[in-house]
PDB file of C-alpha atoms in Angstrom:
ATOM      1  CA  MET A   1      88.717  63.550  85.996  1.00  0.00           C
ATOM      2  CA  THR A   2      87.454  66.791  84.333  1.00  0.00           C
ATOM      3  CA  SER A   3      89.848  69.798  84.023  1.00  0.00           C
ATOM      4  CA  LEU A   4      88.240  71.858  86.880  1.00  0.00           C
ATOM      5  CA  ASP A   5      88.588  68.784  89.292  1.00  0.00           C
ATOM      6  CA  THR A   6      92.259  68.203  88.476  1.00  0.00           C
ATOM      7  CA  TRP A   7      92.685  72.115  89.201  1.00  0.00           C
ATOM      8  CA  LEU A   8      90.884  72.255  92.517  1.00  0.00           C
ATOM      9  CA  ALA A   9      93.050  68.827  93.674  1.00  0.00           C
ATOM     10  CA  GLU A  10      96.449  70.591  92.420  1.00  0.00           C
ATOM     11  CA  LEU A  11      95.086  73.683  94.667  1.00  0.00           C
ATOM     12  CA  LEU A  12      94.666  71.637  97.759  1.00  0.00           C
ATOM     13  CA  VAL A  13      98.827  70.932  97.496  1.00  0.00           C
ATOM     14  CA  MET A  14     100.047  73.947  96.033  1.00  0.00           C
ATOM     15  CA  PRO A  15     102.619  75.566  98.562  1.00  0.00           C
ATOM     16  CA  PRO A  16     101.985  79.393  99.267  1.00  0.00           C
ATOM     17  CA  ALA A  17     103.775  80.975  96.701  1.00  0.00           C
ATOM     18  CA  GLN A  18     102.499  78.996  93.767  1.00  0.00           C
ATOM     19  CA  LEU A  19      99.256  79.925  95.049  1.00  0.00           C
ATOM     20  CA  ARG A  20     100.238  83.563  95.206  1.00  0.00           C
ATOM     21  CA  SER A  21     101.309  83.072  91.429  1.00  0.00           C
ATOM     22  CA  ALA A  22      97.866  81.302  90.916  1.00  0.00           C
ATOM     23  CA  TRP A  23      95.988  84.459  92.449  1.00  0.00           C
ATOM     24  CA  ARG A  24      98.054  86.447  89.456  1.00  0.00           C
ATOM     25  CA  ASP A  25      97.156  84.446  87.014  1.00  0.00           C
ATOM     26  CA  THR A  26      93.684  84.409  88.166  1.00  0.00           C
ATOM     27  CA  PHE A  27      92.778  87.833  89.246  1.00  0.00           C
ATOM     28  CA  LYS A  28      95.348  89.652  87.287  1.00  0.00           C
ATOM     29  CA  THR A  29      96.621  91.564  90.604  1.00  0.00           C
ATOM     30  CA  PRO A  30      99.166  90.413  93.204  1.00  0.00           C
ATOM     31  CA  ALA A  31      98.037  88.173  95.884  1.00  0.00           C
ATOM     32  CA  PRO A  32      96.579  90.279  99.186  1.00  0.00           C
ATOM     33  CA  ASP A  33      98.359  89.570 102.155  1.00  0.00           C
ATOM     34  CA  ILE A  34      96.191  86.615 103.596  1.00  0.00           C
ATOM     35  CA  GLY A  35      96.799  82.725 104.112  1.00  0.00           C
ATOM     36  CA  PRO A  36      97.089  80.199 102.006  1.00  0.00           C
ATOM     37  CA  ASP A  37      93.737  78.853 102.987  1.00  0.00           C
ATOM     38  CA  LEU A  38      91.653  81.825 101.772  1.00  0.00           C
ATOM     39  CA  LEU A  39      94.041  82.440  98.804  1.00  0.00           C
ATOM     40  CA  ARG A  40      93.082  78.513  97.662  1.00  0.00           C
ATOM     41  CA  ARG A  41      89.154  79.292  98.468  1.00  0.00           C
ATOM     42  CA  ALA A  42      89.580  82.530  96.349  1.00  0.00           C
ATOM     43  CA  VAL A  43      91.399  81.112  93.486  1.00  0.00           C
ATOM     44  CA  ALA A  44      88.944  78.255  93.369  1.00  0.00           C
ATOM     45  CA  ASN A  45      86.040  80.212  93.535  1.00  0.00           C
ATOM     46  CA  ARG A  46      86.626  82.343  90.611  1.00  0.00           C
ATOM     47  CA  ILE A  47      87.736  79.444  88.436  1.00  0.00           C
ATOM     48  CA  GLN A  48      84.312  77.704  88.970  1.00  0.00           C
ATOM     49  CA  GLU A  49      82.851  80.788  88.569  1.00  0.00           C
ATOM     50  CA  ARG A  50      84.406  81.012  84.956  1.00  0.00           C
ATOM     51  CA  MET A  51      83.436  77.438  84.097  1.00  0.00           C
ATOM     52  CA  HIS A  52      79.820  77.647  85.992  1.00  0.00           C
ATOM     53  CA  GLY A  53      78.536  81.158  85.791  1.00  0.00           C
ATOM     54  CA  GLY A  54      78.744  83.449  88.788  1.00  0.00           C
ATOM     55  CA  LEU A  55      75.990  84.516  91.310  1.00  0.00           C
ATOM     56  CA  THR A  56      72.714  85.789  89.426  1.00  0.00           C
ATOM     57  CA  GLY A  57      72.127  89.858  89.703  1.00  0.00           C
ATOM     58  CA  ALA A  58      69.440  89.223  92.337  1.00  0.00           C
ATOM     59  CA  THR A  59      71.526  87.379  94.425  1.00  0.00           C
ATOM     60  CA  LYS A  60      74.615  90.103  94.513  1.00  0.00           C
ATOM     61  CA  ARG A  61      71.679  92.346  95.513  1.00  0.00           C
ATOM     62  CA  GLU A  62      70.400  90.587  97.997  1.00  0.00           C
ATOM     63  CA  ILE A  63      73.874  90.245  99.372  1.00  0.00           C
ATOM     64  CA  GLU A  64      74.650  94.001  99.196  1.00  0.00           C
ATOM     65  CA  ARG A  65      71.233  94.938 100.937  1.00  0.00           C
ATOM     66  CA  LEU A  66      72.065  92.195 103.563  1.00  0.00           C
ATOM     67  CA  ARG A  67      75.379  93.829 104.085  1.00  0.00           C
ATOM     68  CA  LYS A  68      74.213  97.295 104.295  1.00  0.00           C
ATOM     69  CA  ARG A  69      71.644  96.137 107.096  1.00  0.00           C
ATOM     70  CA  VAL A  70      74.444  94.660 108.892  1.00  0.00           C
ATOM     71  CA  GLU A  71      76.221  97.674 109.038  1.00  0.00           C
ATOM     72  CA  ARG A  72      73.228  99.267 110.275  1.00  0.00           C
ATOM     73  CA  THR A  73      71.766  97.007 112.848  1.00  0.00           C
ATOM     74  CA  GLY A  74      74.383  94.388 113.394  1.00  0.00           C
ATOM     75  CA  LYS A  75      71.753  91.813 112.227  1.00  0.00           C
ATOM     76  CA  ALA A  76      71.363  90.321 108.706  1.00  0.00           C
ATOM     77  CA  GLY A  77      68.627  87.831 108.979  1.00  0.00           C
ATOM     78  CA  HIS A  78      65.705  88.955 106.915  1.00  0.00           C
ATOM     79  CA  MET A  79      63.418  90.878 108.494  1.00  0.00           C
ATOM     80  CA  HIS A  80      60.055  90.039 106.875  1.00  0.00           C
ATOM     81  CA  ALA A  81      61.593  90.388 103.225  1.00  0.00           C
ATOM     82  CA  ILE A  82      59.443  88.554 100.414  1.00  0.00           C
ATOM     83  CA  SER A  83      61.676  86.503  98.321  1.00  0.00           C
ATOM     84  CA  LEU A  84      60.017  85.997  94.811  1.00  0.00           C
ATOM     85  CA  LYS A  85      61.829  83.700  92.010  1.00  0.00           C
ATOM     86  CA  THR A  86      62.699  85.380  88.732  1.00  0.00           C
ATOM     87  CA  GLY A  87      60.298  83.940  86.531  1.00  0.00           C
ATOM     88  CA  THR A  88      57.171  83.874  88.943  1.00  0.00           C
ATOM     89  CA  ARG A  89      53.791  85.456  87.834  1.00  0.00           C
ATOM     90  CA  LEU A  90      51.810  87.202  90.044  1.00  0.00           C
ATOM     91  CA  VAL A  91      48.155  87.875  89.121  1.00  0.00           C
ATOM     92  CA  ARG A  92      45.946  90.183  90.914  1.00  0.00           C
ATOM     93  CA  SER A  93      42.382  90.756  89.911  1.00  0.00           C
ATOM     94  CA  TRP A  94      41.015  94.452  90.352  1.00  0.00           C
ATOM     95  CA  LYS A  95      37.593  95.967  89.639  1.00  0.00           C
ATOM     96  CA  GLY A  96      36.975  92.655  87.103  1.00  0.00           C
ATOM     97  CA  LYS A  97      39.967  92.804  85.327  1.00  0.00           C
ATOM     98  CA  SER A  98      42.898  90.624  85.908  1.00  0.00           C
ATOM     99  CA  TYR A  99      46.365  91.699  86.003  1.00  0.00           C
ATOM    100  CA  HIS A 100      49.687  89.689  85.357  1.00  0.00           C
ATOM    101  CA  VAL A 101      53.148  90.721  86.620  1.00  0.00           C
ATOM    102  CA  LEU A 102      56.711  88.847  85.761  1.00  0.00           C
ATOM    103  CA  VAL A 103      59.033  88.970  88.455  1.00  0.00           C
ATOM    104  CA  CYS A 104      62.441  89.822  86.599  1.00  0.00           C
ATOM    105  CA  ASP A 105      65.938  89.524  88.002  1.00  0.00           C
ATOM    106  CA  THR A 106      66.064  93.285  87.994  1.00  0.00           C
ATOM    107  CA  GLY A 107      62.543  94.146  88.945  1.00  0.00           C
ATOM    108  CA  PHE A 108      59.138  93.745  87.756  1.00  0.00           C
ATOM    109  CA  GLU A 109      57.429  93.378  84.270  1.00  0.00           C
ATOM    110  CA  PHE A 110      53.923  94.789  83.637  1.00  0.00           C
ATOM    111  CA  GLU A 111      52.417  95.269  80.336  1.00  0.00           C
ATOM    112  CA  GLY A 112      55.277  95.552  78.379  1.00  0.00           C
ATOM    113  CA  ARG A 113      57.246  98.119  80.789  1.00  0.00           C
ATOM    114  CA  HIS A 114      60.038  97.495  83.658  1.00  0.00           C
ATOM    115  CA  PHE A 115      59.383  98.929  87.053  1.00  0.00           C
ATOM    116  CA  ALA A 116      61.394  98.553  90.310  1.00  0.00           C
ATOM    117  CA  SER A 117      58.537  97.859  92.632  1.00  0.00           C
ATOM    118  CA  LEU A 118      55.456  96.128  92.942  1.00  0.00           C
ATOM    119  CA  SER A 119      53.898  99.591  94.990  1.00  0.00           C
ATOM    120  CA  HIS A 120      54.523 101.479  91.626  1.00  0.00           C
ATOM    121  CA  ILE A 121      52.929  98.896  89.557  1.00  0.00           C
ATOM    122  CA  ALA A 122      49.910  98.787  92.510  1.00  0.00           C
ATOM    123  CA  ARG A 123      49.504 102.916  91.869  1.00  0.00           C
ATOM    124  CA  GLU A 124      49.270 102.381  87.940  1.00  0.00           C
ATOM    125  CA  ILE A 125      46.441  99.766  88.132  1.00  0.00           C
ATOM    126  CA  THR A 126      44.894 101.507  91.246  1.00  0.00           C
ATOM    127  CA  GLY A 127      45.615 105.215  90.761  1.00  0.00           C
ATOM    128  CA  ALA A 128      46.026 105.223  94.609  1.00  0.00           C
ATOM    129  CA  HIS A 129      48.871 104.380  96.950  1.00  0.00           C
ATOM    130  CA  TRP A 130      49.172 100.812  98.357  1.00  0.00           C
ATOM    131  CA  SER A 131      51.703  98.290  99.468  1.00  0.00           C
ATOM    132  CA  GLY A 132      52.652  96.701  96.166  1.00  0.00           C
ATOM    133  CA  PRO A 133      53.602  93.142  98.323  1.00  0.00           C
ATOM    134  CA  ARG A 134      50.142  93.590 100.164  1.00  0.00           C
ATOM    135  CA  PHE A 135      48.215  94.584  96.816  1.00  0.00           C
ATOM    136  CA  PHE A 136      49.402  91.173  95.447  1.00  0.00           C
ATOM    137  CA  GLY A 137      48.873  89.416  98.346  1.00  0.00           C
ATOM    138  CA  LEU A 138      52.255  88.511  99.210  1.00  0.00           C
ATOM    139  CA  LYS A 139      51.596  90.319 103.200  1.00  0.00           C
ATOM    140  CA  LYS A 140      48.808  90.784 105.025  1.00  0.00           C
ATOM    141  CA  ARG A 141      47.760  93.294 107.057  1.00  0.00           C
ATOM    142  CA  SER A 142      49.536  94.208 110.363  1.00  0.00           C
ATOM    143  CA  GLY A 143      47.582  92.351 113.273  1.00  0.00           C
ATOM    144  CA  TYR A 144      47.456  95.711 114.991  1.00  0.00           C
ATOM    145  CA  LYS A 145      43.783  96.720 115.861  1.00  0.00           C
ATOM    146  CA  PRO A 146      43.274  99.618 118.039  1.00  0.00           C
ATOM    147  CA  GLN A 147      41.220  98.716 121.396  1.00  0.00           C
ATOM    148  CA  ALA A 148      37.921 100.573 121.859  1.00  0.00           C
ATOM    149  CA  THR A 149      38.162 102.494 125.199  1.00  0.00           C
ATOM    150  CA  ALA A 150      35.470 102.873 127.984  1.00  0.00           C
ATOM    151  CA  ASN A 151      34.945 106.364 126.489  1.00  0.00           C
ATOM    152  CA  GLY A 152      34.200 105.327 122.965  1.00  0.00           C
TER     153      GLY A 152
END
């Protein structure tokens, strides 16, 4: 059994007073007024983060984005969001030249520079406003097509 496994097993049987002490030792703040189960889970999570690493910056940003959406709309599900993994390379040919974009944890890298969005890169390449995801083939045009009228 590793020291992490031992510590997690000990947390399972700790009485509430000892859990509050473990909280203080772990978080360096007094324990909040929550039940032992939540104290146990929070301490266990923090210890595992320290041993194995926490969430990536991209994951934290996604959680924050979803939190704001829940506040605004009451729903958390993805609304046609495009999810690209860090390290993905996007390639687009434009006017006979091939362009490469690297997906980073904090945006995109193009020609040695950092960009916050694909739309900024598409504008850099074309000189015109484009939807970055559409320019790089990640989104298709909407299915809306105006219907012809009898008059015209």
